[in-house]
Short mmCIF file of C-alpha atoms and ligand atoms in Angstrom, two decimals:
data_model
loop_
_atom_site.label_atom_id
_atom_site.label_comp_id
_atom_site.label_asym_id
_atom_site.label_seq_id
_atom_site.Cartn_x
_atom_site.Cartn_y
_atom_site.Cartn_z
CA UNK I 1 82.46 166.66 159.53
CA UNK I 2 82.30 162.98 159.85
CA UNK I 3 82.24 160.86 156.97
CA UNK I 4 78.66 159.37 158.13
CA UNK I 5 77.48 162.66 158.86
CA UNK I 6 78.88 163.88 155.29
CA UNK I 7 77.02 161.19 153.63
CA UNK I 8 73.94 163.78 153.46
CA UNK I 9 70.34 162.92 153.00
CA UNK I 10 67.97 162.71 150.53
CA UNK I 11 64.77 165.20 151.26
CA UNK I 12 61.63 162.54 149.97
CA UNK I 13 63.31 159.34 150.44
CA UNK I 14 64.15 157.04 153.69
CA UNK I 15 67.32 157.62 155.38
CA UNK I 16 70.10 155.04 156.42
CA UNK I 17 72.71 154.87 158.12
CA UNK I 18 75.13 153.65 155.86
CA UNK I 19 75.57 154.06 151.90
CA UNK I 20 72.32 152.50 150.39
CA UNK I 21 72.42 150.17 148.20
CA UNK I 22 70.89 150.62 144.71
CA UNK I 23 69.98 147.20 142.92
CA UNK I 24 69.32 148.00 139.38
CA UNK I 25 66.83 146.46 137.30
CA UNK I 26 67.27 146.85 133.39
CA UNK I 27 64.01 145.92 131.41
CA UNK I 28 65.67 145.86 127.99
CA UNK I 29 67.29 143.13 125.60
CA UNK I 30 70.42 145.02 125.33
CA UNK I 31 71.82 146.67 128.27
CA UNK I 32 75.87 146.05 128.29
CA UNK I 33 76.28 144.30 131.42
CA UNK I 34 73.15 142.15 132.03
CA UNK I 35 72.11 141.15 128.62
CA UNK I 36 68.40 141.24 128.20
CA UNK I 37 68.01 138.97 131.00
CA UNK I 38 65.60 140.78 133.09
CA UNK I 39 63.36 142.07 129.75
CA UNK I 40 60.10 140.60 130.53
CA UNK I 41 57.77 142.15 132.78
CA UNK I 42 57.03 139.78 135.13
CA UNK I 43 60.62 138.44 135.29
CA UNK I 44 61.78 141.99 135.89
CA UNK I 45 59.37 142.63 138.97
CA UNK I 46 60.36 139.18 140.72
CA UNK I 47 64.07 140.09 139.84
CA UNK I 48 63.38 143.83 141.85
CA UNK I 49 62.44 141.82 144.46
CA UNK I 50 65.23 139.25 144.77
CA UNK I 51 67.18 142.36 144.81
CA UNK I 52 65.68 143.79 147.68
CA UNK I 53 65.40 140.13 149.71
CA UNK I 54 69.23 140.44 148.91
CA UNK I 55 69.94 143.58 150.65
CA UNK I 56 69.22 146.40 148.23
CA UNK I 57 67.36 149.76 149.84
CA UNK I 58 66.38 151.28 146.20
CA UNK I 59 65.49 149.65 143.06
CA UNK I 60 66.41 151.55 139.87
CA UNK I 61 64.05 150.28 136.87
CA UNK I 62 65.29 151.50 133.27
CA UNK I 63 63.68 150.42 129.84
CA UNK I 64 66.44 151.82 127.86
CA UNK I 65 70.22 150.75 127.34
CA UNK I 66 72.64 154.18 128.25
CA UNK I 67 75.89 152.01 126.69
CA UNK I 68 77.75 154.72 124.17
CA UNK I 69 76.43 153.78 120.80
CA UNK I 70 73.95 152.10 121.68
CA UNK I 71 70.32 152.74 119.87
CA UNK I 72 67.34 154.60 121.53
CA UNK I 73 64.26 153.10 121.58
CA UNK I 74 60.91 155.06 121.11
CA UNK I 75 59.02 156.68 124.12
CA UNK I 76 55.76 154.14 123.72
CA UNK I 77 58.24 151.22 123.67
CA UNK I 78 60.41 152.75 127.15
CA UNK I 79 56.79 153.54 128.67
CA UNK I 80 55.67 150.02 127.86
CA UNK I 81 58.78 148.31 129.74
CA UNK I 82 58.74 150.65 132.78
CA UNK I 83 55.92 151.46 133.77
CA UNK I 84 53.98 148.28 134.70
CA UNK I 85 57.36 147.19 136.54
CA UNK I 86 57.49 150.25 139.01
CA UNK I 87 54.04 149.79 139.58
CA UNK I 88 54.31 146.34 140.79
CA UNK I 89 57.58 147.21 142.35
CA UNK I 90 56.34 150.34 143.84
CA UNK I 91 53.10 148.47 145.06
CA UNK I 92 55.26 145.55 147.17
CA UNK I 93 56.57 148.41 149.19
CA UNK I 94 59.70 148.46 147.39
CA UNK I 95 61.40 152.43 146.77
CA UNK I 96 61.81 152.79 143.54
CA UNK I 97 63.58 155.00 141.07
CA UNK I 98 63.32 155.26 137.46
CA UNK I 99 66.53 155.58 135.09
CA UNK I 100 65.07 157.30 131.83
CA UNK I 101 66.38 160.59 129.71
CA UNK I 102 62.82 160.90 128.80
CA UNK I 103 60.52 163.18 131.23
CA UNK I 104 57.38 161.41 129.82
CA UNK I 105 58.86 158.17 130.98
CA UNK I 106 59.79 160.05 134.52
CA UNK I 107 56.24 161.71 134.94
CA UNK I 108 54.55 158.07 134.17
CA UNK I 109 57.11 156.10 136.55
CA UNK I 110 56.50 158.79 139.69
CA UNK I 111 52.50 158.65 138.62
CA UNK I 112 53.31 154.66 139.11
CA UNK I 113 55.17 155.34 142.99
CA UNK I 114 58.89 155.87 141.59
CA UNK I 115 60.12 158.35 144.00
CA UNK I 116 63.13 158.78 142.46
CA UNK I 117 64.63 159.91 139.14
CA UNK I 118 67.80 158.94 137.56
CA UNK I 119 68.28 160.82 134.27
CA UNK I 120 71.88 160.48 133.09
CA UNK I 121 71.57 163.48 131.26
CA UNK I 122 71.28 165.52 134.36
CA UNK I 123 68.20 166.82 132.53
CA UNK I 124 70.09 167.72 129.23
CA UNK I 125 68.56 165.34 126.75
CA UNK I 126 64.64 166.24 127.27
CA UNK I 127 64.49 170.20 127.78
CA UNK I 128 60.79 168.85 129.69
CA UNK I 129 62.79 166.69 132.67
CA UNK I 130 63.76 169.69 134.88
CA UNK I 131 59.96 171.15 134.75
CA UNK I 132 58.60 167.83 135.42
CA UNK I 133 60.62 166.70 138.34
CA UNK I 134 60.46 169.91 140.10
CA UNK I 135 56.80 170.08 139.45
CA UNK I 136 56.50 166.37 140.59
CA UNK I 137 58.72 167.31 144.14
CA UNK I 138 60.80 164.30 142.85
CA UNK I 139 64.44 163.82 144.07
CA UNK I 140 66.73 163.93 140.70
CA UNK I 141 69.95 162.26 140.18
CA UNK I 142 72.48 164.59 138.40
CA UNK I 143 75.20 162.67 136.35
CA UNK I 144 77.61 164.03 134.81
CA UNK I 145 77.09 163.78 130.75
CA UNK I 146 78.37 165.44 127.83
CA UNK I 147 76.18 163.78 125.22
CA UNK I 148 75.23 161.35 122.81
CA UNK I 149 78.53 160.70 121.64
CA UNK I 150 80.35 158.66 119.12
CA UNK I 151 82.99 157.73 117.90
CA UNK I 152 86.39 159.11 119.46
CA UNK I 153 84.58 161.70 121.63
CA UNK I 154 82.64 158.05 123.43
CA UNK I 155 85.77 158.06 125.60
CA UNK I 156 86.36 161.73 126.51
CA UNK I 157 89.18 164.48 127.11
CA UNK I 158 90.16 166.12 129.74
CA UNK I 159 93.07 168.15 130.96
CA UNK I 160 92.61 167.04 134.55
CA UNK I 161 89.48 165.11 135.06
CA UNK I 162 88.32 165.98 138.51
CA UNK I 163 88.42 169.54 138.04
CA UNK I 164 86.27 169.48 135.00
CA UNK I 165 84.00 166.92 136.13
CA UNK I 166 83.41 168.80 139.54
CA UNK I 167 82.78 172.04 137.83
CA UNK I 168 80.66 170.60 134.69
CA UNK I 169 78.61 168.88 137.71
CA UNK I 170 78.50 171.87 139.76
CA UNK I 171 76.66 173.84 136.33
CA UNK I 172 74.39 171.42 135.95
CA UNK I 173 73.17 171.30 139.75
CA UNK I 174 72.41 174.99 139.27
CA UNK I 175 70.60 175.04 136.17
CA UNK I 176 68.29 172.18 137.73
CA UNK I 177 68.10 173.80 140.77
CA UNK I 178 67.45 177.01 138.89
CA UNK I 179 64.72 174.97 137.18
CA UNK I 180 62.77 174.82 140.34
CA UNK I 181 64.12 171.23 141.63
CA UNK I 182 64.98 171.69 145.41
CA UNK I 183 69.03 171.30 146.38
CA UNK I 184 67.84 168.78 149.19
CA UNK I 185 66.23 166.66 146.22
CA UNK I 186 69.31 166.42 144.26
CA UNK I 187 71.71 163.85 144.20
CA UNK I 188 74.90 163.97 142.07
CA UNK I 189 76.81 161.27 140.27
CA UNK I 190 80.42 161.42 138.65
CA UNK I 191 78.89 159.08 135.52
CA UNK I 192 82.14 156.01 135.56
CA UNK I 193 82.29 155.21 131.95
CA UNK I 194 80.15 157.50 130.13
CA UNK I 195 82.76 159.78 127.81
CA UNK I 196 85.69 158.47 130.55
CA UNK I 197 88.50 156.16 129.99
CA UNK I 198 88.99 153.78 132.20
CA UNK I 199 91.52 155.82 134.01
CA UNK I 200 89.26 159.34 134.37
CA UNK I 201 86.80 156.54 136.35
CA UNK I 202 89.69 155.44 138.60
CA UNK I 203 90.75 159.23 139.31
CA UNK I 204 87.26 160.27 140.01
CA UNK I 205 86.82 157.34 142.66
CA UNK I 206 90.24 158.58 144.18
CA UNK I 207 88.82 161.66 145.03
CA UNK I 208 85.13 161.15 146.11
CA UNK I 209 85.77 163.86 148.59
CA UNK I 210 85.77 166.41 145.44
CA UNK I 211 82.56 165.69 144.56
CA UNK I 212 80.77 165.33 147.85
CA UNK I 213 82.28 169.40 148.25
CA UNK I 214 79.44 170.04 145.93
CA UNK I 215 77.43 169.41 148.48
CA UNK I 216 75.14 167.36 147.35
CA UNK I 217 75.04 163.44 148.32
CA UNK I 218 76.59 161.62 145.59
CA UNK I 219 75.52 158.22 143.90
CA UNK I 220 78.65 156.03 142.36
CA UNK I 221 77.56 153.53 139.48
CA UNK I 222 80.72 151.19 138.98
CA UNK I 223 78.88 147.95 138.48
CA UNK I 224 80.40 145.72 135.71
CA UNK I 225 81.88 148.61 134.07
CA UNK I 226 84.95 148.82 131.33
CA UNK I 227 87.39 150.35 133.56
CA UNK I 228 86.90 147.44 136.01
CA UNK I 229 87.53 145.29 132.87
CA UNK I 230 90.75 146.71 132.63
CA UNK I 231 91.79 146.66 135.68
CA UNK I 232 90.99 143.20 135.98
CA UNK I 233 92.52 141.83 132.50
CA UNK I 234 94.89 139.16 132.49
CA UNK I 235 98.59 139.37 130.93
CA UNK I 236 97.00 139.17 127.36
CA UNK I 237 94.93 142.02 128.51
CA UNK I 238 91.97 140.45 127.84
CA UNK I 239 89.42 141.63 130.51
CA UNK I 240 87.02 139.66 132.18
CA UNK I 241 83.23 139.46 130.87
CA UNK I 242 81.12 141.70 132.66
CA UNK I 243 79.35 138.97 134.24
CA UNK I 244 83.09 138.14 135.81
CA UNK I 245 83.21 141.98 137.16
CA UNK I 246 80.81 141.76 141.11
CA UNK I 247 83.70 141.01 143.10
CA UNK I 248 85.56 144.02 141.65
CA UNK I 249 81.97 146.03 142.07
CA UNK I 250 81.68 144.88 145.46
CA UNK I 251 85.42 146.05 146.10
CA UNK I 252 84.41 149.68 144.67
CA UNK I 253 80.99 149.58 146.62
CA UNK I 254 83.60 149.13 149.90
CA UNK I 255 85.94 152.24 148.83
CA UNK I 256 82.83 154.51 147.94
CA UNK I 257 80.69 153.60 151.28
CA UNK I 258 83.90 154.17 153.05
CA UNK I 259 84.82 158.03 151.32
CA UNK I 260 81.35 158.83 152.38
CA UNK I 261 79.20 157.62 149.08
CA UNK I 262 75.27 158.22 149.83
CA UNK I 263 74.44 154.99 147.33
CA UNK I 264 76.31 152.66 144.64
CA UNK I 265 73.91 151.24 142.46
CA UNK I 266 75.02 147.52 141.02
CA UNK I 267 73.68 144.70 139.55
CA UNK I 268 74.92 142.26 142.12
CA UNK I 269 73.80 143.23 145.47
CA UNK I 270 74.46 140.29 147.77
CA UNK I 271 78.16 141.31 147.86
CA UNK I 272 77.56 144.82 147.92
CA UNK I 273 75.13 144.52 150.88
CA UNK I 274 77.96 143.03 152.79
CA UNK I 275 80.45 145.51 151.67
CA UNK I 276 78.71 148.37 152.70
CA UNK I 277 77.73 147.07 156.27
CA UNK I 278 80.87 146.30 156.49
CA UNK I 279 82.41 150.15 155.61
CA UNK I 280 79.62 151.25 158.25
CA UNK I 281 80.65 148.76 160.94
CA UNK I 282 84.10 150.35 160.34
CA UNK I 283 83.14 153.90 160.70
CA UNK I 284 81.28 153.22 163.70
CA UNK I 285 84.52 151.57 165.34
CA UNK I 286 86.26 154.62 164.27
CA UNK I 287 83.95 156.68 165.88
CA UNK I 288 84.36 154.89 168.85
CA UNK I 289 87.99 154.95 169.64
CA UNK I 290 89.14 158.22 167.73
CA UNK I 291 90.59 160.20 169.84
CA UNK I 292 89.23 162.87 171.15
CA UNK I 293 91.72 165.59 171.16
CA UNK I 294 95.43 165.86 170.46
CA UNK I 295 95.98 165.26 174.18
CA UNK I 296 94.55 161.55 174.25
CA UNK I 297 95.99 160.94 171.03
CA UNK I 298 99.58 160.76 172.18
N1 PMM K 301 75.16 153.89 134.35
C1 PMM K 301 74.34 153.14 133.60
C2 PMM K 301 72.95 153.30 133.70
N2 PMM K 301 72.40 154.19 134.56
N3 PMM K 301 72.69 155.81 136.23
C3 PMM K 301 73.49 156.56 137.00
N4 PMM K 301 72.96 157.44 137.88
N5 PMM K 301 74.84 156.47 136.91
C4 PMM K 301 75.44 155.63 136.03
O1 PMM K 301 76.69 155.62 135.97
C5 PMM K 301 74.62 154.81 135.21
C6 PMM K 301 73.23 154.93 135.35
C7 PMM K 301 74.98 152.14 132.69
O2 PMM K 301 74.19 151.13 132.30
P1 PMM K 301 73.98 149.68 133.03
O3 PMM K 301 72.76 149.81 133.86
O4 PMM K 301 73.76 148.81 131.87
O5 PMM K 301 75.18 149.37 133.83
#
């Protein structure tokens, strides 16, 4: 199979012909990597589309802050940031998808034309999400998650991090898809940073190929994160601010088009736009001059 062709496609939602580009959109005062910049309405709906004038195919709009430790805010409160931006996002034409544990907050956000739902949870943290998305016919991102955690257990253990991602990811995708959600509707998503050190992230980009086996396209979420932090950090080992972090996210959204990514969703896009056409203006020159056989390759 050809990487292009292994890219996969996502029954309810347009289809491209390269890794789509996610531009995310936080409506809160607290998210890690964007600050509370984007919190007011109005400001968060011109922001979607600068986004999309930038390059990005999908706009995800969340109203509440995923970073470990960080404190949930109540349902009314999520509703009341998310909603009126999808539907102004949603009515401009734009596709949008909703990041939210909550299935009250992901029934409201498809009532307001999200057509897509990004639950980091994979459905755990609200027993409602499965029933509602499969009711709704929604498309569900799957990430993998092992809780609310604190502490220690923020950064995770594994014994070989692939392995157990792949197979905790591969559990989830059949409880959702024994909840009635539709395997052509789900997406999966190796969730860089959440209970992973900065080196489980690196391994899990290293072998993209793992997860795409599941068979399901997969979404990869590097923007800004720790692990590029540390990869970045100077001698002092410092790392850079996360504001200092889109080159690095444009340099992951490069690797993952190019090892067959469906979508990377960032908060920069203008780079990641570029990087992507790029990967697919690659592919398609490898398509063209591969050889066809062993014969013409000698
Ligand atoms: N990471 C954040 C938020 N939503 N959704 C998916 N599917 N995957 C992720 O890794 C993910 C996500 C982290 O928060 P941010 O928006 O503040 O970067």
């Amino acid at each position: 199979m050809s990487k292009q062709s292994g890219r996969g496609h996502v029954a309810g939602l347009p289809e491209w012909d390269r890794c789509a580009v996610m531009g995310v959109v936080n409506v809160t005062p607290d998210s890690f990597s964007d600050g509370g910049r984007w919190f007011e309405a109005d400001t968060a709906v011109k922001h979607g589309l600068d986004l999309v004038a930038q390059g990005a195919d999908l706009v995800d709009v969340g109203g509440e802050s995923t970073r470990p430790g960080a404190a949930r805010v109540d349902e009314a409160e999520e509703l009341r940031r998310v909603v009126p931006v999808v539907r102004e996002l949603a009515a401009e034409g734009v596709v949008v998808s909703v990041d939210t544990l909550r299935a009250r907050v992901a029934e409201q956000a498809l009532a307001a034309g999200a057509v897509l739902v990004n639950d980091v949870s994979g459905g755990l943290a609200d027993p409602r999400m499965v029933p509602v998305v499969a009711a709704a016919g929604a498309p569900f991102v799957v990430m993998h998650w092992r809780g609310f955690l604190q502490g220690d257990a923020v950064r995770g253990s594994y014994q070989d991090v692939v392995a157990e991602v792949v197979d905790e990811l591969h559990a989830r995708v059949q409880a959702v898809r024994e909840g009635g959600v539709a395997p052509e509707r789900i997406v999966v998503d190796p969730g860089l940073g959440f209970s992973k050190e900065a080196r489980h992230d690196l391994e899990l980009l290293a072998h993209l190929d793992r997860l795409r086996a599941l068979g399901h396209p997969v979404l990869v979420a590097a923007s800004r994160k720790r692990f590029l932090g540390r990869v970045l950090a100077g001698p002092d080992g410092a790392p850079p601010p996360a504001r200092e972090r889109d080159a690095a996210t444009a340099a992951v959204s490069a690797l993952a088009a190019h090892a067959g990514a469906w979508a990377v969703r960032v908060h920069e896009v203008r780079a990641t736009a570029d990087a992507v056409r790029v990967a697919r203006a690659v592919e398609a020159a490898g398509a063209a001059t591969a050889p066809r056989t062993p014969e013409d390759a000698r």
